[in-house]
C-alpha cells in the first residue's frame, strides 16, 4: 500500500512557537482535514507543552486555498505537499457598513489570542464609531468593559455595549457542541477575568462543569452566578442542581425552595413551577427515609396538575420500580419513551426495569394487542443495550427476528448480543438458520449454501472444555511461518486430537455425541439439499471432518497459492453497490469468521474466509466507510492471520491445558499459539471482550462491554490462569479524550484513576475466584498513541510489581515484563518485526510472551 505524507507548518508568532509536523498515512486514507489538525495539535502540545485549540485552526495550501475540516485530506493535498497551519480569523460581530475596517469601538489596532481564538482588526477612524455605537445601543447586553492593547477587555467607567464578549460566549457554546470542552473552559475563564459578574458567562461555565461531571467546580461558579443575580430564580435553581450533584442535599433543598419562591413572586408559568417541584422531589428522594414519602406525595401533586409532565413521569417510574410496581413503571416509561426516544434517563430506567425478574413479561403484556411490531422490538432492544441490559436486549431482538425472519439487521444484532454473552454456539446456529433461509445475494459469486456447509455439525462449546472446536478436525497449515520456540524433542507436535482421542476436559458421552455430530455432518454434505442460500445450487465443498490441509492446500498447495488464489479471485470480481440488507448480511458473514476463529474452529474459519473474500472485495463502497466497518475490520484481521500467520499445529490434548488470553481485539494476535508455563505446554485460548476499556470495568460502569466482561469472567473455571491484556483502547481514545473533555486536568491524573480500577479488578479475581493473573503490557502499535502507551505501561508495571508482593495478591499476580521487546531501542517505534495490519501486533510477538511465561516459577 503506497504511503502518503503531508508536511504541516506553523510559523512563529507572538503567541505561538513554530512547529513542523509530518502527517503519515496511506493514499486511501479517509482522515479528514479536521482529524489531521487534531493530530497536529497533539504533536504541538507534546513538543511545546502548550495546548492549542484545534477548532480554530485552518489548513491552507501553498496557493492560499483553505479547506473545510470535513474534507478528506488526501483530496485536499497531494502526497509531499506543504500546508500552512493558520489561526482562523474571528470577524468583528458588529454588522455595519464599516465592518471590513475592523473593530471600531476603540480605534486601536488589536490582536488578541484567547484559548486559540484570534481577533485581528485594523485601525478605525473616529467617524466610524457612532454608527457602531448605535448598533450597540440596540442590544440588551451592557457590560463595563472595552478593548485595550494589554488584554482582551479593560475596565472602564460607565456601561458600554461590547459585542466581543457575546461573540466569545457564542464561540464557547459552539466549542461545547463539538465537545471541545477544554477550549470552551479557557474562553469562559478569559471572559470572567475581565467581567467576573457576567451572569450569562457564569451560568454557562457552571453548566459546562456539570456536563463534564465535575460538580464541585460547578458549585463555586454557580454560587457566583446566584450572587450576581439574587432575584433571578434560574441562577438559584442552577446552584441547587450543582449542590445536589455534590450530594449536599440539605443545602440543595434550601436553594431549590428559594428559586421556587422567587419564581412564584415573579409570576412564572405553572409549567416552570412544576419543573422546580420535580427538582425538589429528586432531592427529597435522594435524602431517603421519611423524605421519600414526602417526595411521593409531591410527585403525585405534580402529576395531578399535569399528567403529561415528562420529568415527573420518569421520576414516578423510578419510584414505582424501586417499590416493586414494575408494571406501572414500564407502562409509564413506554409512554414517555415514545415522546422522547433519545432521552438517556428514560432508557436507563427502562433497562433497569427490564432486568428485573418480571420485567420482560410485563413489557410483552404491555405491547400485546398491536404494539409488538418488529420495529418496536428492535428499537427497545437498542435503547436498553447500552445500559447493560444485554439478556433483555437479546430477547427483544429475538422477538423482532421472529416477527421478521428475513431481516439480516436483526439477525446480526442478535448474533452480537449472543457474542456478548459468550455464547458462540447459539450465535453460529443462528447464522446457520439465517443463511439456510435467506434469499439475499452478494457479489463475488458467493454461494451461501457453501457457508451453510461449514456451519453444520458444530457441537456446544462450553467453559468446561474450551478446546472442543479446536479438536473437531486436524489443523495442519503447511504454510505456518513461525513456531516461536523450539519444542522439546520428546513432545512432537502432531495434528490436533483425532475424533477418538480422549479429552481431559470432556466426559465420554460428550465425545460420543461429537462423533455422532461428525457422522451427521458428513451425511449432510454427502447428500446436500438443493435450493439453499437464495435458491442457488450448492457448490462442491469439503466436509467438516476434512483437515485444513486437505480442504485448502490439497488444491492450492500452501499459503502462497491460497493467497494468490484469493487475490486473483478478488481482483477479477465485478463491483456491486451493496444495499443496506446486503451489507448487513455481509457483516453477518464477517461475524461468522470472527466467531469461528475465536472458538477454535480453525479449518472451518479458513474455508469461510476463502468463501467470503470475493464477496467482500465485490463491494463498490470501501467497507471501512460503511456502517459495517467494525465487522469488516475483524474480518480483515482474521483473514490476515489465517493467510499470513496461522496458529501452529496443535498438540495432543493429553499434553495441553488452556491458558486464557483475555483482552480486546489484541488477543487475536496470540490466539491458539503455544507457550510454556512452569514446564507445561499450554495453548492460548482467546477470550475476546470486544471494545472493553479499563474504564468500563469500574464499579459504576453499566455499558454493555462490562456485561460481556463479567460474563466472560463468570464462565472461566475457579482457579483459572488468565492473561489480561486491556488498556489499549483507553490509551487510544480514553485518556487524552478525558483530558480534552475536562474530566481530568492531566493525563497522569486520568492514568491514576484507571490504574486503581484495574488493580481492584485484578485483586478481586485473585481473592474471590482464585485466578492466577498475568498482566500483559499494552500493545504499542499506533504511532499516534505510543507517547501515552509507554508511560502508562511504566506506571502499570510499577503498580503490579508492588501489588504482587502484598499478601492480598497471594502470590498469584504477575507482570509480564517484555514491553521493551515490543518497541525499538529508543522506544519511539514498534519493533519492525511485529508490524502486521497497522492496528495489531504480529503473532510473532508471542515468542517474547513465551519467554516471560517460561520464567515464571
mmCIF file of N, CA and C in Angstrom, residues 427-525:
data_model
loop_
_atom_site.group_PDB
_atom_site.id
_atom_site.type_symbol
_atom_site.label_atom_id
_atom_site.label_comp_id
_atom_site.label_asym_id
_atom_site.label_seq_id
_atom_site.Cartn_x
_atom_site.Cartn_y
_atom_site.Cartn_z
ATOM 1 N N UNK A 427 -24.860 -18.320 18.609
ATOM 2 C CA UNK A 427 -24.685 -17.279 17.599
ATOM 3 C C UNK A 427 -24.485 -17.899 16.212
ATOM 4 N N UNK A 428 -23.677 -18.964 16.147
ATOM 5 C CA UNK A 428 -23.437 -19.598 14.856
ATOM 6 C C UNK A 428 -24.614 -20.467 14.414
ATOM 7 N N UNK A 429 -25.351 -21.026 15.361
ATOM 8 C CA UNK A 429 -26.579 -21.734 14.987
ATOM 9 C C UNK A 429 -27.576 -20.744 14.381
ATOM 10 N N UNK A 430 -27.628 -19.552 14.938
ATOM 11 C CA UNK A 430 -28.492 -18.511 14.375
ATOM 12 C C UNK A 430 -28.047 -18.164 12.958
ATOM 13 N N UNK A 431 -26.738 -18.017 12.766
ATOM 14 C CA UNK A 431 -26.220 -17.707 11.428
ATOM 15 C C UNK A 431 -26.539 -18.837 10.459
ATOM 16 N N UNK A 432 -26.407 -20.074 10.927
ATOM 17 C CA UNK A 432 -26.731 -21.234 10.093
ATOM 18 C C UNK A 432 -28.183 -21.173 9.631
ATOM 19 N N UNK A 433 -29.089 -20.921 10.564
ATOM 20 C CA UNK A 433 -30.510 -20.867 10.212
ATOM 21 C C UNK A 433 -30.785 -19.725 9.240
ATOM 22 N N UNK A 434 -30.185 -18.562 9.482
ATOM 23 C CA UNK A 434 -30.453 -17.423 8.601
ATOM 24 C C UNK A 434 -29.900 -17.688 7.199
ATOM 25 N N UNK A 435 -28.680 -18.215 7.127
ATOM 26 C CA UNK A 435 -28.085 -18.493 5.820
ATOM 27 C C UNK A 435 -28.868 -19.574 5.066
ATOM 28 N N UNK A 436 -29.480 -20.480 5.804
ATOM 29 C CA UNK A 436 -30.241 -21.559 5.176
ATOM 30 C C UNK A 436 -31.539 -21.069 4.555
ATOM 31 N N UNK A 437 -32.050 -19.938 5.015
ATOM 32 C CA UNK A 437 -33.359 -19.465 4.555
ATOM 33 C C UNK A 437 -33.316 -18.164 3.768
ATOM 34 N N UNK A 438 -32.208 -17.429 3.869
ATOM 35 C CA UNK A 438 -32.191 -16.107 3.236
ATOM 36 C C UNK A 438 -32.147 -16.214 1.719
ATOM 37 N N UNK A 439 -32.669 -15.207 1.069
ATOM 38 C CA UNK A 439 -32.579 -15.097 -0.386
ATOM 39 C C UNK A 439 -31.728 -13.896 -0.774
ATOM 40 N N UNK A 440 -31.010 -13.353 0.183
ATOM 41 C CA UNK A 440 -30.109 -12.243 -0.116
ATOM 42 C C UNK A 440 -28.893 -12.783 -0.860
ATOM 43 N N UNK A 441 -28.527 -12.118 -1.934
ATOM 44 C CA UNK A 441 -27.349 -12.499 -2.696
ATOM 45 C C UNK A 441 -26.291 -11.412 -2.576
ATOM 46 N N UNK A 442 -25.047 -11.815 -2.720
ATOM 47 C CA UNK A 442 -23.937 -10.866 -2.705
ATOM 48 C C UNK A 442 -23.177 -10.987 -4.014
ATOM 49 N N UNK A 443 -22.188 -10.130 -4.178
ATOM 50 C CA UNK A 443 -21.318 -10.236 -5.330
ATOM 51 C C UNK A 443 -20.236 -11.276 -5.088
ATOM 52 N N UNK A 444 -19.337 -11.374 -6.040
ATOM 53 C CA UNK A 444 -18.209 -12.282 -5.892
ATOM 54 C C UNK A 444 -18.525 -13.732 -6.115
ATOM 55 N N UNK A 445 -19.734 -14.036 -6.594
ATOM 56 C CA UNK A 445 -20.083 -15.425 -6.865
ATOM 57 C C UNK A 445 -20.246 -16.282 -5.632
ATOM 58 N N UNK A 446 -20.507 -15.662 -4.490
ATOM 59 C CA UNK A 446 -20.650 -16.426 -3.249
ATOM 60 C C UNK A 446 -21.896 -17.304 -3.300
ATOM 61 N N UNK A 447 -21.730 -18.577 -3.008
ATOM 62 C CA UNK A 447 -22.854 -19.486 -2.860
ATOM 63 C C UNK A 447 -23.092 -19.680 -1.367
ATOM 64 N N UNK A 448 -24.201 -19.167 -0.889
ATOM 65 C CA UNK A 448 -24.487 -19.187 0.545
ATOM 66 C C UNK A 448 -24.574 -20.624 1.049
ATOM 67 N N UNK A 449 -24.959 -21.555 0.192
ATOM 68 C CA UNK A 449 -25.031 -22.951 0.608
ATOM 69 C C UNK A 449 -23.674 -23.464 1.070
ATOM 70 N N UNK A 450 -22.614 -22.909 0.512
ATOM 71 C CA UNK A 450 -21.272 -23.319 0.937
ATOM 72 C C UNK A 450 -20.988 -22.859 2.361
ATOM 73 N N UNK A 451 -21.513 -21.702 2.729
ATOM 74 C CA UNK A 451 -21.380 -21.233 4.112
ATOM 75 C C UNK A 451 -22.168 -22.148 5.042
ATOM 76 N N UNK A 452 -23.363 -22.531 4.600
ATOM 77 C CA UNK A 452 -24.196 -23.430 5.401
ATOM 78 C C UNK A 452 -23.445 -24.718 5.705
ATOM 79 N N UNK A 453 -22.739 -25.245 4.701
ATOM 80 C CA UNK A 453 -21.976 -26.473 4.903
ATOM 81 C C UNK A 453 -20.984 -26.327 6.053
ATOM 82 N N UNK A 454 -20.326 -25.196 6.108
ATOM 83 C CA UNK A 454 -19.277 -25.013 7.117
ATOM 84 C C UNK A 454 -19.846 -24.795 8.517
ATOM 85 N N UNK A 455 -21.110 -24.439 8.620
ATOM 86 C CA UNK A 455 -21.714 -24.166 9.930
ATOM 87 C C UNK A 455 -22.450 -25.362 10.500
ATOM 88 N N UNK A 456 -22.590 -26.414 9.731
ATOM 89 C CA UNK A 456 -23.306 -27.584 10.221
ATOM 90 C C UNK A 456 -22.394 -28.466 11.072
ATOM 91 N N UNK A 457 -23.003 -29.096 12.070
ATOM 92 C CA UNK A 457 -22.286 -30.070 12.871
ATOM 93 C C UNK A 457 -21.429 -29.501 13.974
ATOM 94 N N UNK A 458 -21.581 -28.221 14.285
ATOM 95 C CA UNK A 458 -20.805 -27.639 15.386
ATOM 96 C C UNK A 458 -21.431 -28.051 16.723
ATOM 97 N N UNK A 459 -20.672 -28.705 17.597
ATOM 98 C CA UNK A 459 -21.216 -29.065 18.905
ATOM 99 C C UNK A 459 -21.210 -27.862 19.843
ATOM 100 N N UNK A 460 -21.791 -28.046 21.007
ATOM 101 C CA UNK A 460 -21.832 -26.980 22.006
ATOM 102 C C UNK A 460 -20.423 -26.693 22.508
ATOM 103 N N UNK A 461 -20.055 -25.424 22.486
ATOM 104 C CA UNK A 461 -18.766 -25.003 23.037
ATOM 105 C C UNK A 461 -19.007 -24.532 24.458
ATOM 106 N N UNK A 462 -18.392 -25.171 25.427
ATOM 107 C CA UNK A 462 -18.666 -24.876 26.826
ATOM 108 C C UNK A 462 -17.407 -24.408 27.537
ATOM 109 N N UNK A 463 -17.617 -23.792 28.684
ATOM 110 C CA UNK A 463 -16.486 -23.370 29.506
ATOM 111 C C UNK A 463 -15.771 -24.564 30.118
ATOM 112 N N UNK A 464 -16.467 -25.713 30.216
ATOM 113 C CA UNK A 464 -15.840 -26.918 30.769
ATOM 114 C C UNK A 464 -14.738 -27.409 29.832
ATOM 115 N N UNK A 465 -14.990 -27.340 28.541
ATOM 116 C CA UNK A 465 -13.981 -27.752 27.571
ATOM 117 C C UNK A 465 -13.868 -26.686 26.482
ATOM 118 N N UNK A 466 -13.011 -25.699 26.694
ATOM 119 C CA UNK A 466 -12.874 -24.629 25.700
ATOM 120 C C UNK A 466 -12.161 -25.070 24.436
ATOM 121 N N UNK A 467 -11.638 -26.303 24.401
ATOM 122 C CA UNK A 467 -10.911 -26.797 23.237
ATOM 123 C C UNK A 467 -11.771 -27.702 22.348
ATOM 124 N N UNK A 468 -13.073 -27.729 22.595
ATOM 125 C CA UNK A 468 -13.963 -28.620 21.837
ATOM 126 C C UNK A 468 -13.842 -28.398 20.341
ATOM 127 N N UNK A 469 -13.979 -27.165 19.893
ATOM 128 C CA UNK A 469 -13.934 -26.892 18.457
ATOM 129 C C UNK A 469 -12.524 -27.071 17.914
ATOM 130 N N UNK A 470 -11.543 -26.800 18.732
ATOM 131 C CA UNK A 470 -10.166 -26.947 18.289
ATOM 132 C C UNK A 470 -9.861 -28.402 17.936
ATOM 133 N N UNK A 471 -10.547 -29.338 18.599
ATOM 134 C CA UNK A 471 -10.296 -30.742 18.358
ATOM 135 C C UNK A 471 -11.219 -31.388 17.350
ATOM 136 N N UNK A 472 -12.084 -30.616 16.708
ATOM 137 C CA UNK A 472 -13.016 -31.208 15.749
ATOM 138 C C UNK A 472 -12.306 -31.775 14.531
ATOM 139 N N UNK A 473 -11.316 -31.083 14.019
ATOM 140 C CA UNK A 473 -10.592 -31.508 12.836
ATOM 141 C C UNK A 473 -9.120 -31.171 13.018
ATOM 142 N N UNK A 474 -8.272 -31.909 12.349
ATOM 143 C CA UNK A 474 -6.844 -31.575 12.432
ATOM 144 C C UNK A 474 -6.564 -30.203 11.822
ATOM 145 N N UNK A 475 -5.658 -29.493 12.439
ATOM 146 C CA UNK A 475 -5.238 -28.182 11.916
ATOM 147 C C UNK A 475 -3.751 -28.287 11.635
ATOM 148 N N UNK A 476 -3.417 -28.483 10.358
ATOM 149 C CA UNK A 476 -2.016 -28.656 9.978
ATOM 150 C C UNK A 476 -1.677 -27.724 8.830
ATOM 151 N N UNK A 477 -1.695 -26.416 9.086
ATOM 152 C CA UNK A 477 -1.385 -25.475 7.998
ATOM 153 C C UNK A 477 0.062 -25.628 7.560
ATOM 154 N N UNK A 478 0.254 -26.063 6.303
ATOM 155 C CA UNK A 478 1.606 -26.300 5.804
ATOM 156 C C UNK A 478 2.409 -25.015 5.699
ATOM 157 N N UNK A 479 1.700 -23.875 5.699
ATOM 158 C CA UNK A 479 2.401 -22.617 5.479
ATOM 159 C C UNK A 479 2.710 -21.861 6.780
ATOM 160 N N UNK A 480 2.532 -22.529 7.953
ATOM 161 C CA UNK A 480 2.784 -21.844 9.221
ATOM 162 C C UNK A 480 4.168 -21.195 9.195
ATOM 163 N N UNK A 481 4.275 -19.880 9.241
ATOM 164 C CA UNK A 481 5.573 -19.224 9.084
ATOM 165 C C UNK A 481 6.364 -19.113 10.366
ATOM 166 N N UNK A 482 5.768 -19.486 11.484
ATOM 167 C CA UNK A 482 6.509 -19.312 12.727
ATOM 168 C C UNK A 482 6.174 -20.412 13.708
ATOM 169 N N UNK A 483 7.124 -20.759 14.459
ATOM 170 C CA UNK A 483 6.918 -21.568 15.655
ATOM 171 C C UNK A 483 7.837 -20.918 16.668
ATOM 172 N N UNK A 484 7.282 -20.154 17.555
ATOM 173 C CA UNK A 484 8.037 -19.149 18.272
ATOM 174 C C UNK A 484 9.145 -19.698 19.156
ATOM 175 N N UNK A 485 9.120 -20.961 19.490
ATOM 176 C CA UNK A 485 10.164 -21.531 20.337
ATOM 177 C C UNK A 485 10.305 -23.006 19.999
ATOM 178 N N UNK A 486 11.459 -23.563 20.189
ATOM 179 C CA UNK A 486 11.636 -24.985 19.853
ATOM 180 C C UNK A 486 10.839 -25.864 20.783
ATOM 181 N N UNK A 487 10.252 -26.917 20.227
ATOM 182 C CA UNK A 487 9.503 -27.860 21.036
ATOM 183 C C UNK A 487 10.447 -28.918 21.602
ATOM 184 N N UNK A 488 10.178 -29.429 22.791
ATOM 185 C CA UNK A 488 11.004 -30.492 23.357
ATOM 186 C C UNK A 488 11.014 -31.693 22.418
ATOM 187 N N UNK A 489 12.198 -32.334 22.238
ATOM 188 C CA UNK A 489 12.278 -33.470 21.312
ATOM 189 C C UNK A 489 11.298 -34.573 21.649
ATOM 190 N N UNK A 490 11.002 -34.735 22.937
ATOM 191 C CA UNK A 490 10.102 -35.810 23.344
ATOM 192 C C UNK A 490 8.639 -35.451 23.171
ATOM 193 N N UNK A 491 8.356 -34.197 22.780
ATOM 194 C CA UNK A 491 6.967 -33.750 22.632
ATOM 195 C C UNK A 491 6.750 -33.172 21.253
ATOM 196 N N UNK A 492 6.711 -34.046 20.226
ATOM 197 C CA UNK A 492 6.450 -33.531 18.882
ATOM 198 C C UNK A 492 5.051 -32.943 18.807
ATOM 199 N N UNK A 493 4.794 -32.226 17.776
ATOM 200 C CA UNK A 493 3.507 -31.557 17.610
ATOM 201 C C UNK A 493 2.723 -32.205 16.489
ATOM 202 N N UNK A 494 2.026 -33.302 16.773
ATOM 203 C CA UNK A 494 1.163 -33.888 15.751
ATOM 204 C C UNK A 494 -0.066 -33.024 15.550
ATOM 205 N N UNK A 495 -0.923 -33.447 14.673
ATOM 206 C CA UNK A 495 -2.155 -32.703 14.420
ATOM 207 C C UNK A 495 -3.011 -32.669 15.678
ATOM 208 N N UNK A 496 -4.015 -31.810 15.637
ATOM 209 C CA UNK A 496 -4.939 -31.730 16.762
ATOM 210 C C UNK A 496 -5.583 -33.086 16.986
ATOM 211 N N UNK A 497 -6.201 -33.228 18.152
ATOM 212 C CA UNK A 497 -6.704 -34.526 18.579
ATOM 213 C C UNK A 497 -7.598 -35.181 17.537
ATOM 214 N N UNK A 498 -7.393 -36.436 17.259
ATOM 215 C CA UNK A 498 -8.298 -37.141 16.353
ATOM 216 C C UNK A 498 -9.641 -37.333 17.019
ATOM 217 N N UNK A 499 -10.667 -37.698 16.249
ATOM 218 C CA UNK A 499 -12.000 -37.832 16.827
ATOM 219 C C UNK A 499 -12.062 -38.786 18.003
ATOM 220 N N UNK A 500 -11.228 -39.815 18.004
ATOM 221 C CA UNK A 500 -11.319 -40.806 19.074
ATOM 222 C C UNK A 500 -10.477 -40.457 20.291
ATOM 223 N N UNK A 501 -9.684 -39.381 20.208
ATOM 224 C CA UNK A 501 -8.795 -39.063 21.322
ATOM 225 C C UNK A 501 -9.586 -38.611 22.523
ATOM 226 N N UNK A 502 -9.280 -39.104 23.700
ATOM 227 C CA UNK A 502 -9.993 -38.658 24.898
ATOM 228 C C UNK A 502 -9.557 -37.258 25.285
ATOM 229 N N UNK A 503 -10.426 -36.520 25.888
ATOM 230 C CA UNK A 503 -10.113 -35.173 26.360
ATOM 231 C C UNK A 503 -10.157 -35.137 27.873
ATOM 232 N N UNK A 504 -9.176 -34.494 28.489
ATOM 233 C CA UNK A 504 -9.193 -34.402 29.955
ATOM 234 C C UNK A 504 -10.284 -33.479 30.464
ATOM 235 N N UNK A 505 -10.884 -32.729 29.560
ATOM 236 C CA UNK A 505 -11.900 -31.756 29.972
ATOM 237 C C UNK A 505 -13.305 -32.198 29.633
ATOM 238 N N UNK A 506 -13.449 -33.296 28.852
ATOM 239 C CA UNK A 506 -14.751 -33.610 28.297
ATOM 240 C C UNK A 506 -15.157 -35.031 28.666
ATOM 241 N N UNK A 507 -16.336 -35.231 29.197
ATOM 242 C CA UNK A 507 -16.783 -36.573 29.531
ATOM 243 C C UNK A 507 -16.999 -37.420 28.285
ATOM 244 N N UNK A 508 -17.021 -38.748 28.510
ATOM 245 C CA UNK A 508 -17.091 -39.677 27.379
ATOM 246 C C UNK A 508 -18.353 -39.498 26.570
ATOM 247 N N UNK A 509 -19.476 -39.215 27.231
ATOM 248 C CA UNK A 509 -20.712 -39.114 26.471
ATOM 249 C C UNK A 509 -20.676 -37.920 25.526
ATOM 250 N N UNK A 510 -19.956 -36.869 25.928
ATOM 251 C CA UNK A 510 -19.829 -35.718 25.040
ATOM 252 C C UNK A 510 -19.042 -36.088 23.802
ATOM 253 N N UNK A 511 -17.973 -36.890 24.011
ATOM 254 C CA UNK A 511 -17.180 -37.326 22.860
ATOM 255 C C UNK A 511 -18.029 -38.149 21.907
ATOM 256 N N UNK A 512 -18.891 -39.009 22.458
ATOM 257 C CA UNK A 512 -19.730 -39.825 21.603
ATOM 258 C C UNK A 512 -20.694 -38.960 20.801
ATOM 259 N N UNK A 513 -21.224 -37.930 21.462
ATOM 260 C CA UNK A 513 -22.143 -37.043 20.757
ATOM 261 C C UNK A 513 -21.421 -36.336 19.616
ATOM 262 N N UNK A 514 -20.150 -35.945 19.852
ATOM 263 C CA UNK A 514 -19.411 -35.257 18.812
ATOM 264 C C UNK A 514 -19.126 -36.188 17.645
ATOM 265 N N UNK A 515 -18.816 -37.465 17.942
ATOM 266 C CA UNK A 515 -18.609 -38.414 16.852
ATOM 267 C C UNK A 515 -19.880 -38.534 16.025
ATOM 268 N N UNK A 516 -21.019 -38.562 16.734
ATOM 269 C CA UNK A 516 -22.299 -38.595 16.027
ATOM 270 C C UNK A 516 -22.513 -37.355 15.200
ATOM 271 N N UNK A 517 -22.124 -36.172 15.770
ATOM 272 C CA UNK A 517 -22.279 -34.933 15.031
ATOM 273 C C UNK A 517 -21.467 -34.953 13.752
ATOM 274 N N UNK A 518 -20.239 -35.480 13.844
ATOM 275 C CA UNK A 518 -19.408 -35.526 12.649
ATOM 276 C C UNK A 518 -20.002 -36.467 11.601
ATOM 277 N N UNK A 519 -20.555 -37.595 12.081
ATOM 278 C CA UNK A 519 -21.171 -38.530 11.135
ATOM 279 C C UNK A 519 -22.362 -37.890 10.441
ATOM 280 N N UNK A 520 -23.175 -37.169 11.238
ATOM 281 C CA UNK A 520 -24.324 -36.475 10.654
ATOM 282 C C UNK A 520 -23.863 -35.426 9.664
ATOM 283 N N UNK A 521 -22.809 -34.676 10.042
ATOM 284 C CA UNK A 521 -22.315 -33.625 9.153
ATOM 285 C C UNK A 521 -21.826 -34.208 7.846
ATOM 286 N N UNK A 522 -21.097 -35.340 7.940
ATOM 287 C CA UNK A 522 -20.607 -35.972 6.720
ATOM 288 C C UNK A 522 -21.777 -36.411 5.840
ATOM 289 N N UNK A 523 -22.833 -36.923 6.471
ATOM 290 C CA UNK A 523 -24.007 -37.360 5.723
ATOM 291 C C UNK A 523 -24.682 -36.179 5.044
ATOM 292 N N UNK A 524 -24.784 -35.074 5.767
ATOM 293 C CA UNK A 524 -25.436 -33.891 5.200
ATOM 294 C C UNK A 524 -24.691 -33.412 3.973
ATOM 295 N N UNK A 525 -23.349 -33.452 4.055
ATOM 296 C CA UNK A 525 -22.578 -32.982 2.911
ATOM 297 C C UNK A 525 -22.596 -33.967 1.761
#
